[in-house]
GROMACS .gro file of C-alpha atoms in nm:
model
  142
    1UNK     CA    1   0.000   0.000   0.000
    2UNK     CA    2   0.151   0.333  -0.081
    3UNK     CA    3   0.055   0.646   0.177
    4UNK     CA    4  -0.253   0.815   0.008
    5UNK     CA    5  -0.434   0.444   0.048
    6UNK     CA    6  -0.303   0.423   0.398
    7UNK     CA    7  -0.419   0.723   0.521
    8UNK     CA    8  -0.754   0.644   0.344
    9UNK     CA    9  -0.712   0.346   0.593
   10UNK     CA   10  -0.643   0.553   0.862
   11UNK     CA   11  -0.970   0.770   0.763
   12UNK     CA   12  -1.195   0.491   0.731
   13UNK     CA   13  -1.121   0.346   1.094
   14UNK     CA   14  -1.178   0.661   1.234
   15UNK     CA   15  -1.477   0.692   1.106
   16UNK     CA   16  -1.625   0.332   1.144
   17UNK     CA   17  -1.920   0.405   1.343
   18UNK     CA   18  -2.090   0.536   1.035
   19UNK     CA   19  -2.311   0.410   0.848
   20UNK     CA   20  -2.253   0.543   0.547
   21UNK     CA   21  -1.982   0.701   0.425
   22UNK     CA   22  -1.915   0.980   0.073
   23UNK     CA   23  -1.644   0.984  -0.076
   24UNK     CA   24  -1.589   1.339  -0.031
   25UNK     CA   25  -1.660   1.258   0.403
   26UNK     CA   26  -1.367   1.080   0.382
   27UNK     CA   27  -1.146   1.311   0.165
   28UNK     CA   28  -1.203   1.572   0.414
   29UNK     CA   29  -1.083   1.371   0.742
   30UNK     CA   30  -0.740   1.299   0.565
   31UNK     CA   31  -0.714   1.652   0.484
   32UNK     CA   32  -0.780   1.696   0.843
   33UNK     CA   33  -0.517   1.465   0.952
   34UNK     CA   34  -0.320   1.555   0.698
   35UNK     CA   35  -0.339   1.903   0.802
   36UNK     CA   36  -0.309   1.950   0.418
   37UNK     CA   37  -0.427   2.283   0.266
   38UNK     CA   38  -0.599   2.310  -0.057
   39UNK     CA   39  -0.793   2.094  -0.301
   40UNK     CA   40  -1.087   2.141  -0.058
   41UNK     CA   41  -1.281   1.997  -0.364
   42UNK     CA   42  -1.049   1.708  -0.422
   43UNK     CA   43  -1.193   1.327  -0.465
   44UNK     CA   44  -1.001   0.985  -0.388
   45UNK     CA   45  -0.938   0.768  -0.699
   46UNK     CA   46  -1.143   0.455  -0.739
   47UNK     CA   47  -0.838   0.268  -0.697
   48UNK     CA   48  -0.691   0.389  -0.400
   49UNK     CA   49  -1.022   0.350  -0.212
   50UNK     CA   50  -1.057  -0.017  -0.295
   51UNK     CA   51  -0.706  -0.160  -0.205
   52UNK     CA   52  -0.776   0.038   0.115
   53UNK     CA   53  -1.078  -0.170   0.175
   54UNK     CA   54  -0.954  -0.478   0.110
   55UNK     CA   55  -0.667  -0.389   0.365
   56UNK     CA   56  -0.859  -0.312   0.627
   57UNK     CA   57  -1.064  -0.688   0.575
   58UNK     CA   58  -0.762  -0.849   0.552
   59UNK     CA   59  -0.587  -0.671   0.859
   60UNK     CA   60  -0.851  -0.516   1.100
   61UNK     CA   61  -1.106  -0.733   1.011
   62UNK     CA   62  -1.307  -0.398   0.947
   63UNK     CA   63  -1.575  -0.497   0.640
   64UNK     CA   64  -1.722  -0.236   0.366
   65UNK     CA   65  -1.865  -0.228   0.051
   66UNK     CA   66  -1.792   0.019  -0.243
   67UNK     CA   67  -2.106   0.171  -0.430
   68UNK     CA   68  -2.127   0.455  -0.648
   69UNK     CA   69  -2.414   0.671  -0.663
   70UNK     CA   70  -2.561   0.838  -1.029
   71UNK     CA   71  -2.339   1.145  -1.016
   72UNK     CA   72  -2.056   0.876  -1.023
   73UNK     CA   73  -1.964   0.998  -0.625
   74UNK     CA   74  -1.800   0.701  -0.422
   75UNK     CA   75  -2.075   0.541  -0.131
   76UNK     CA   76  -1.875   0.359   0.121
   77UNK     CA   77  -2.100   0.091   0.379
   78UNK     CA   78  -2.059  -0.135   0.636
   79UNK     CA   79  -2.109  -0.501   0.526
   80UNK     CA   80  -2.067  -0.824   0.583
   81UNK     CA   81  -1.758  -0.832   0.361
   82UNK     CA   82  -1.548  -0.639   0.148
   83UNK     CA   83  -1.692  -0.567  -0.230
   84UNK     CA   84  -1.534  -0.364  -0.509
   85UNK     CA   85  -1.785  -0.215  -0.815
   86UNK     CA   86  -1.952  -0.405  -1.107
   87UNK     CA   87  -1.783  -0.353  -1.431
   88UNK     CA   88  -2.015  -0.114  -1.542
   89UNK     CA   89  -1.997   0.142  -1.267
   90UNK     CA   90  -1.604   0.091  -1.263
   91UNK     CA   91  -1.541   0.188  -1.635
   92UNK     CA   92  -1.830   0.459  -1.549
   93UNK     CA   93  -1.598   0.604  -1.222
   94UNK     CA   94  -1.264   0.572  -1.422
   95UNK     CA   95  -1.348   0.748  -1.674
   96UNK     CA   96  -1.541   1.028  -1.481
   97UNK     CA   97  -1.177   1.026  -1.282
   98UNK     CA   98  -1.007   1.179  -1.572
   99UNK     CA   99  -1.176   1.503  -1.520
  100UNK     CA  100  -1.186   1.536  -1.140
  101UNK     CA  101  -0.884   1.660  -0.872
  102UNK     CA  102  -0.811   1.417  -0.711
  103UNK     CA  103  -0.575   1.387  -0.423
  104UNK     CA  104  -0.272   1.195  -0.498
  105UNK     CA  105   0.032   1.006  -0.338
  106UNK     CA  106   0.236   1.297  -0.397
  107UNK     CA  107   0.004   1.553  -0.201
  108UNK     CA  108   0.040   1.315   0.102
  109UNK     CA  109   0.407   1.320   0.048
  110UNK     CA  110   0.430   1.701   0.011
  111UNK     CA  111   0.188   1.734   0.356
  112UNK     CA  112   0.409   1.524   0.537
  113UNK     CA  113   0.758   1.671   0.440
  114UNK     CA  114   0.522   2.023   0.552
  115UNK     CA  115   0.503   1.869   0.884
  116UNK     CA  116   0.875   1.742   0.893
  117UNK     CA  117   0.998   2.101   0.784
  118UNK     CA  118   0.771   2.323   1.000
  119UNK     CA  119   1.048   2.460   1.219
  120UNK     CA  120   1.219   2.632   0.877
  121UNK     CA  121   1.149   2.973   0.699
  122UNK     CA  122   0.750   3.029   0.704
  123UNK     CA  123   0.668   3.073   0.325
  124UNK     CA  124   0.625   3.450   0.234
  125UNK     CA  125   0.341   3.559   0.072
  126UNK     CA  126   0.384   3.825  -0.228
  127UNK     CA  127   0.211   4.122  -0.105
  128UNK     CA  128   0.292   4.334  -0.408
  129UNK     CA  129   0.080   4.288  -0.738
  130UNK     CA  130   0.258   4.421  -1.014
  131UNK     CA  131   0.048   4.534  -1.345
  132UNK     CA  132   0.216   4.574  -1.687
  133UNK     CA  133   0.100   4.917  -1.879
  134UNK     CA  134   0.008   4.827  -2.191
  135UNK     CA  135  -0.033   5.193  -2.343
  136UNK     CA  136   0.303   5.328  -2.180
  137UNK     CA  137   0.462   5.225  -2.520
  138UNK     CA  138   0.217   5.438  -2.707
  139UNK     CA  139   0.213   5.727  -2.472
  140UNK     CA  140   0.603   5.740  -2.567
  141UNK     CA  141   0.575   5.686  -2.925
  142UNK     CA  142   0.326   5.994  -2.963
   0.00000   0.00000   0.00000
């Protein structure tokens, strides 16, 4: 499992005593953890969600099922054991996936070197907004 499906993990035990669960529910409680900023509007990929699923059957013996509602959104339940999508709704949520934001391995990298690094220089903010003049060239040449 790489980080962005263990933290999805993480984010589905802490919220077990749900009974159902969006996609976008659990987004936000790894940005939480995460203290990550940005992509408030983010999704999880299809994929990531499912091997995190199956992880938590095989290890925590913690059992959900994997739906997806008609706006192609990501329903995560409680059951009796651990179910991915039909074909149908998979090629359906894949292909949906190519035109969301979705938050990737790389943003939980980035968080957590944030977290490593906090005691360095804070980031500065550019305070100045600096506007080009497009007519000072034809002030000049008249």
């Amino acid at each position: 499992m790489n980080q962005i499906q263990e933290e999805i993990a993480k984010a589905l035990e802490q919220l077990a005593g749900k009974t159902l669960l969006t996609e976008a529910a659990v987004a936000k409680k790894i940005r939480e953890n995460l203290k990550l900023e940005g992509k408030n509007k983010a999704g999880l990929s299809f994929h990531d969600i499912e091997e995190a699923v199956f992880y938590l059957e095989e290890n925590k013996s913690l059992h959900y099922t994997v739906h997806l509602n008609s706006a192609n959104d990501i329903l995560i339940k409680p059951g009796e054991a651990a179910a991915g999508l039909e074909s149908d709704a998979r090629k359906r949520r894949l292909s949906s996936e190519k035109a969301m934001t979705v938050l990737t391995n790389s943003d939980v990298k980035h968080a957590l070197d944030n977290k490593k690094s906090s005691g360095t220089k804070p980031h500065k903010k550019r305070t100045e907004k600096k506007r080009m003049n497009v007519n000072a060239s034809w002030d000049e040449w008249e």
